[in-house]
mmCIF file of C-alpha atoms and ligand atoms in Angstrom:
data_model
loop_
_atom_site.group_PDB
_atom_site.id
_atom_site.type_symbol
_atom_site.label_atom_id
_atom_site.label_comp_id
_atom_site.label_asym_id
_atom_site.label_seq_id
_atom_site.Cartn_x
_atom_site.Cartn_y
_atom_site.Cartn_z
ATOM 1 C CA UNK A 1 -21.744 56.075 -5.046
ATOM 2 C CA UNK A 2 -18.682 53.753 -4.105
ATOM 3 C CA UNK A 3 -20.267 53.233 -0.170
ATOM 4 C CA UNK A 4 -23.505 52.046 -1.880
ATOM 5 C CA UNK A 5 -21.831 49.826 -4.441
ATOM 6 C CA UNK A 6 -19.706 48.329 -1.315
ATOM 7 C CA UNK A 7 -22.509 47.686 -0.132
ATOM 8 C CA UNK A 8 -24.372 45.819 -2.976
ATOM 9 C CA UNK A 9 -21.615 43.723 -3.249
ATOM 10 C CA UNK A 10 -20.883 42.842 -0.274
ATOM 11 C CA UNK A 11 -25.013 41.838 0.261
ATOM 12 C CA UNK A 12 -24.358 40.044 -3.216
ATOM 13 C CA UNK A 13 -21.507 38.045 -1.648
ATOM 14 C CA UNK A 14 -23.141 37.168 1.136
ATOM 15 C CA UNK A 15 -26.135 35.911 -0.849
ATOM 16 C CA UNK A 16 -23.961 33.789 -2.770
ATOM 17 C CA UNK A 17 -22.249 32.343 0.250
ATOM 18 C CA UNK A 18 -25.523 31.372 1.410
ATOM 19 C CA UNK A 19 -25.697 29.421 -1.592
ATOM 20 C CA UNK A 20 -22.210 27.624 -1.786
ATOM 21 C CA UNK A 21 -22.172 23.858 0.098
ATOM 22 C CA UNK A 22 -18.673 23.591 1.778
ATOM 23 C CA UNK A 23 -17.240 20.413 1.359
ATOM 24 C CA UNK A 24 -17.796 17.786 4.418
ATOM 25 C CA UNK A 25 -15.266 18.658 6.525
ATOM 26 C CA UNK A 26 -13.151 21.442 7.960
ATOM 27 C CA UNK A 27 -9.666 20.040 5.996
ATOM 28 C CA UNK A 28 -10.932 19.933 2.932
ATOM 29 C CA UNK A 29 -8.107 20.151 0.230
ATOM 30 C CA UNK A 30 -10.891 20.755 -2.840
ATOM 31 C CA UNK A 31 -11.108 23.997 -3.918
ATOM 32 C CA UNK A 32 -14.262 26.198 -4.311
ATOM 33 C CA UNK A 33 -13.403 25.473 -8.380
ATOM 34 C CA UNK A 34 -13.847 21.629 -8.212
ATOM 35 C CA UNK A 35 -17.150 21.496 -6.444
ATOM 36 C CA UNK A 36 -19.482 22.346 -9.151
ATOM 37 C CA UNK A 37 -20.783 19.003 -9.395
ATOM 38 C CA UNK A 38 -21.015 18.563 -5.428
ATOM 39 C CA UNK A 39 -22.984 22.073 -5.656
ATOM 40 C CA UNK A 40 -25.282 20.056 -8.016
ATOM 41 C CA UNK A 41 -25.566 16.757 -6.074
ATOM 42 C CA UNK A 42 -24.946 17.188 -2.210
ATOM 43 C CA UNK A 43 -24.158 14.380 0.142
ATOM 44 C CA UNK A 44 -28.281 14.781 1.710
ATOM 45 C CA UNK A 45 -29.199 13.237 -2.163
ATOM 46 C CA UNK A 46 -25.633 10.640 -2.409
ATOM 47 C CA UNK A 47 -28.491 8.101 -1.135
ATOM 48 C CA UNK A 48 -31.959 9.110 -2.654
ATOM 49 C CA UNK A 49 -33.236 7.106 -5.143
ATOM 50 C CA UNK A 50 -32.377 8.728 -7.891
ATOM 51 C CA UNK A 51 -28.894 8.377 -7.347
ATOM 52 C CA UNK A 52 -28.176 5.712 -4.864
ATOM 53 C CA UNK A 53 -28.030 2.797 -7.445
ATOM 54 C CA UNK A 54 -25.022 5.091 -9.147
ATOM 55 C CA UNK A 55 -23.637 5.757 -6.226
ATOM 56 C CA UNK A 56 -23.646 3.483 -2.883
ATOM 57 C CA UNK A 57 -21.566 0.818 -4.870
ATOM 58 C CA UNK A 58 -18.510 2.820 -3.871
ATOM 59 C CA UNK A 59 -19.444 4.530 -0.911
ATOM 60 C CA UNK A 60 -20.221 1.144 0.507
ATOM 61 C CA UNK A 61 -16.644 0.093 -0.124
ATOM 62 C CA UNK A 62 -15.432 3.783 1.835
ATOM 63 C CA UNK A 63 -17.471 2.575 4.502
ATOM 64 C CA UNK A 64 -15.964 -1.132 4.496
ATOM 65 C CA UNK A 65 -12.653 0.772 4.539
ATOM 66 C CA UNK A 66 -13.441 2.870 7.294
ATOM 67 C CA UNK A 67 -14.575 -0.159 9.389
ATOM 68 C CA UNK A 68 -12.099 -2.212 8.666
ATOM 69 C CA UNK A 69 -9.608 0.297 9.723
ATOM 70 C CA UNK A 70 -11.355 0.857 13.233
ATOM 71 C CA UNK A 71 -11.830 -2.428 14.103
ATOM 72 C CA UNK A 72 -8.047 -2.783 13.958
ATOM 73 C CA UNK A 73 -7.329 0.240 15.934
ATOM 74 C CA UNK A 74 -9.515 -1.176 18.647
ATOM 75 C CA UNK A 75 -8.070 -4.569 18.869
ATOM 76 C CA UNK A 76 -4.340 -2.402 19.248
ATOM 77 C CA UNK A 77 -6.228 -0.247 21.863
ATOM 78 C CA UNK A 78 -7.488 -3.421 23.608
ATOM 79 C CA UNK A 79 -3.874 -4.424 23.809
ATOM 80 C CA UNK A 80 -2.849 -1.114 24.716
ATOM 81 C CA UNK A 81 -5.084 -0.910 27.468
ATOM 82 C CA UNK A 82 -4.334 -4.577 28.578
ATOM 83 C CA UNK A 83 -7.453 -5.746 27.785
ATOM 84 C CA UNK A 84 -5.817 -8.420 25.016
ATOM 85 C CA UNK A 85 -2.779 -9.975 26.610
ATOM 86 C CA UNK A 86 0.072 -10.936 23.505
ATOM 87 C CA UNK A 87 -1.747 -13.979 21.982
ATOM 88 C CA UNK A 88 -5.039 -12.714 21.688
ATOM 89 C CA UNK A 89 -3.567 -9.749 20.587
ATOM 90 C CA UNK A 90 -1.849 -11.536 17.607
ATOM 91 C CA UNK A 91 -4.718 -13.999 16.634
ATOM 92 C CA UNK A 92 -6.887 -10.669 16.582
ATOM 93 C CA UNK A 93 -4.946 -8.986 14.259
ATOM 94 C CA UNK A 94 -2.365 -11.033 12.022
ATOM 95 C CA UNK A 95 -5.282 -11.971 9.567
ATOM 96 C CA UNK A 96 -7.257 -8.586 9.761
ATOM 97 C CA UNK A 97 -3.878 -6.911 8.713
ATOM 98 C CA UNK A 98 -3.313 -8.720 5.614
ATOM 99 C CA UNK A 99 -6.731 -8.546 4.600
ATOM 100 C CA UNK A 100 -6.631 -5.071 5.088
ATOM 101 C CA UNK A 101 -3.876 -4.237 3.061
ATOM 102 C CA UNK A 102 -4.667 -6.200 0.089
ATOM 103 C CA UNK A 103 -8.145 -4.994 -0.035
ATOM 104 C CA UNK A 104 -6.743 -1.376 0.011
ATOM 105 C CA UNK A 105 -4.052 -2.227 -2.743
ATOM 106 C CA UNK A 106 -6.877 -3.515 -4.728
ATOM 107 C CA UNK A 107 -9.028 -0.803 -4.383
ATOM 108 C CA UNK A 108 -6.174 1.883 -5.323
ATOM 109 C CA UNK A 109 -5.050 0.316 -8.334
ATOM 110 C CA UNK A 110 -8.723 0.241 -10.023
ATOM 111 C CA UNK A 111 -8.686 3.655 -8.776
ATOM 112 C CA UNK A 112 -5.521 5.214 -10.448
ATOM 113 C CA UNK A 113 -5.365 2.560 -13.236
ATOM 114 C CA UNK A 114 -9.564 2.865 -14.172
ATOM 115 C CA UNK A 115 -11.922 5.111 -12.396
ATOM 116 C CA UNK A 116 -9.168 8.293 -12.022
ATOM 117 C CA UNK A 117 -8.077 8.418 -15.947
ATOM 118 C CA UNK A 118 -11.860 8.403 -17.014
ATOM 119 C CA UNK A 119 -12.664 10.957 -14.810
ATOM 120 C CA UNK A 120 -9.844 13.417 -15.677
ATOM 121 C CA UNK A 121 -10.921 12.694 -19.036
ATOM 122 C CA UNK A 122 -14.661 13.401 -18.146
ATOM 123 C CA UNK A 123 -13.670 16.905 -16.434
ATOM 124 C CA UNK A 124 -10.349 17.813 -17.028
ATOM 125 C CA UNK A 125 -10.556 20.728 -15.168
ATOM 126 C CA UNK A 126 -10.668 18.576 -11.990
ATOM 127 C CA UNK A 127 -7.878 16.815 -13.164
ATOM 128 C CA UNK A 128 -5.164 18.713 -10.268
ATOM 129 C CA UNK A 129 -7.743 17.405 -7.677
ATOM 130 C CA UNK A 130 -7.082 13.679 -9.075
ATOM 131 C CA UNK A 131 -3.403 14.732 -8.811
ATOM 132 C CA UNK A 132 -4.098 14.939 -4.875
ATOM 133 C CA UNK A 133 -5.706 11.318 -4.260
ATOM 134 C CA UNK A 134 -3.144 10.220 -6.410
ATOM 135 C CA UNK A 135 -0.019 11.304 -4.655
ATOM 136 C CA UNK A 136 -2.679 10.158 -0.992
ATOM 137 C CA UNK A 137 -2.080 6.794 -2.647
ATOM 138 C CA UNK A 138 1.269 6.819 -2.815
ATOM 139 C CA UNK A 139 1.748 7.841 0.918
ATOM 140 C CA UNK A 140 -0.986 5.622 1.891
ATOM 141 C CA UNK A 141 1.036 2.603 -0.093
ATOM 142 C CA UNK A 142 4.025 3.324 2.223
ATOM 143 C CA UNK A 143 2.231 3.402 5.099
ATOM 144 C CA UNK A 144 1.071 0.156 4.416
ATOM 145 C CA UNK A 145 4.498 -1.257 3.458
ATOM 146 C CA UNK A 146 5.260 -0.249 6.790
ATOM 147 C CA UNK A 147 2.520 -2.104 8.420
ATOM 148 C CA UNK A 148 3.232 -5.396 6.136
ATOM 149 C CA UNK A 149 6.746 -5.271 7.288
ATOM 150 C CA UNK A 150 5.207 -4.729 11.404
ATOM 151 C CA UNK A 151 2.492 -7.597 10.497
ATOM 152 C CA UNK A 152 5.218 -10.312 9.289
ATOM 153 C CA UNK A 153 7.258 -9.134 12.397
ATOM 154 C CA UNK A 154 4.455 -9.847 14.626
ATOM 155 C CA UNK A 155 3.823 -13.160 13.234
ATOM 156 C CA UNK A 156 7.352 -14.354 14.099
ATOM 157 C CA UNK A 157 7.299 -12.950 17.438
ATOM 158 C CA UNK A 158 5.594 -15.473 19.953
ATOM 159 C CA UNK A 159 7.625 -13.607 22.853
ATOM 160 C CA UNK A 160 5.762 -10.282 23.799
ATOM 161 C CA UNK A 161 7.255 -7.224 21.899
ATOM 162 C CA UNK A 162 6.196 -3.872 23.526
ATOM 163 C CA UNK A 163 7.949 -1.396 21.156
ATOM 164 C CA UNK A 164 6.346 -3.645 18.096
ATOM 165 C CA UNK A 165 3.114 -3.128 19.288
ATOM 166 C CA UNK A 166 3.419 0.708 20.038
ATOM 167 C CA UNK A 167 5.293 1.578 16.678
ATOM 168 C CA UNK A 168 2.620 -0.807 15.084
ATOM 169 C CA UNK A 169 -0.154 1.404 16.683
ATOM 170 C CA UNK A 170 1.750 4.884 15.615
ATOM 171 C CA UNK A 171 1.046 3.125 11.841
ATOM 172 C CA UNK A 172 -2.311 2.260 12.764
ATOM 173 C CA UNK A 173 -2.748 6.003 14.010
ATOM 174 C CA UNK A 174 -1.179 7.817 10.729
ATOM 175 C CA UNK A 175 -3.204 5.317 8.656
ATOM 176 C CA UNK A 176 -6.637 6.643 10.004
ATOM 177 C CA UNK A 177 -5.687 10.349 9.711
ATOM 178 C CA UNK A 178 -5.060 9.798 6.149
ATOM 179 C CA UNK A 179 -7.563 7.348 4.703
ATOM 180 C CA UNK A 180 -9.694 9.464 6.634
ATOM 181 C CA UNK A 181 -9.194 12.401 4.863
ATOM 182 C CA UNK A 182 -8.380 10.928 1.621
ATOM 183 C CA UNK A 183 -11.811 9.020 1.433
ATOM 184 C CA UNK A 184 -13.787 11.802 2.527
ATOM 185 C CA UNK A 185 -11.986 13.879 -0.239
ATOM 186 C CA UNK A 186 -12.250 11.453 -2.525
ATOM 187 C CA UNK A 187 -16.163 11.219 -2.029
ATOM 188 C CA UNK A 188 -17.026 15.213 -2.888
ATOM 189 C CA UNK A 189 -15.232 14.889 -6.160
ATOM 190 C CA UNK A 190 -16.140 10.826 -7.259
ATOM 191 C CA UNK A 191 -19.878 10.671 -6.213
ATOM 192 C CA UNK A 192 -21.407 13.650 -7.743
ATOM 193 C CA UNK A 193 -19.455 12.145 -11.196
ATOM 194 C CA UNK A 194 -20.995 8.949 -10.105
ATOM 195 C CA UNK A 195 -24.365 10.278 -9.374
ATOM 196 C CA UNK A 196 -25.160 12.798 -12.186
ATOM 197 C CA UNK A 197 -23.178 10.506 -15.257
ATOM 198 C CA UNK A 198 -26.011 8.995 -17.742
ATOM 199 C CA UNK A 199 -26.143 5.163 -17.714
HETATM 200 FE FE1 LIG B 201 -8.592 6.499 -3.223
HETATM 201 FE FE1 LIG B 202 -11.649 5.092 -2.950
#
């Protein structure tokens, strides 16, 4: 009978769905296709010890990332807020900037250049997924033009600069929403690769 078969199916869907991990969060670009490996090694094991020594090598560097980034959002909120007056402000951040961005740069280019090719060759059926963190890079690189030109602007300006600051904070702002999506992305495709490769 078609109702009962309705039925059965949809009770077979929803078994299934009970069954299928969503990604980590709500944005998400992955699609259901690419998470067979993060079906097999979910972010509660990234850490366990049968995986960790595969895997918290480059989650640790994420998580460098990600604090990196927030410390310098704070020290621009500080000065936001009036907390920091101009100098402090400046010693704060000048440093933490360029640090920043050539840590990132690094990290990219062994990621597109190394880890990204060997993967796509691994699973090419993830490779449109690699396409995605790719082209992240490439808006994420001119982002952070855009700060280095900001940075070297601040460290010629000894004489407050109000609309430097803000439009330095707008980059600040756009650079979190990405790398926060693009690492968190990044991590449900990489780790389970990481975590469930021999050797
Ligand atoms: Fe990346
Ligand atoms: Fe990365």
């Amino acid at each position: 009978m078609p109702v009962s078969t309705n039925n059965t199916a949809s009770r077979k869907s929803l078994d299934d769905d009970l069954f299928i991990l969503s990604p980590r969060h709500p944005d998400s670009r992955l699609e259901t296709d690419w998470l067979f490996l993060f079906n097999k090694l979910p972010p509660d094991q990234w850490f366990s010890a049968d995986y960790a020594y595969k895997t918290s090598g480059w989650l640790k560097v994420h998580t460098n990332i990600r604090k990196r980034q927030r410390i310098l959002t704070q020290i621009s909120e500080a000065y936001q807020s009036g907390e920091y007056d101009w100098a402090e402000y400046r010693s704060q951040l000048l440093k933490r900037i360029s640090m920043h961005i050539l840590k990132l740069h690094q990290h990219h280019g062994v990621e597109d250049e190394g880890f990204f090719p060997e993967f796509i060759r691994m699973y090419p059926q993830l490779q449109a997924g690699f396409e995605i963190l790719g082209r992240d890079h490439v808006r994420l690189d001119a982002l952070l033009d855009k700060l280095q030109v900001q940075n070297d602007t601040l460290a010629r300006s000894e004489v407050e600069d109000k609309m430097l600051a803000e439009q330095l904070h707008q980059t600040l702002v756009e650079a979190t929403d990405l790398l926060s999506q693009h690492l968190t992305d990044e991590e449900d495709l990489v780790i389970p690769i990481l975590g469930l490769r021999q050797g």
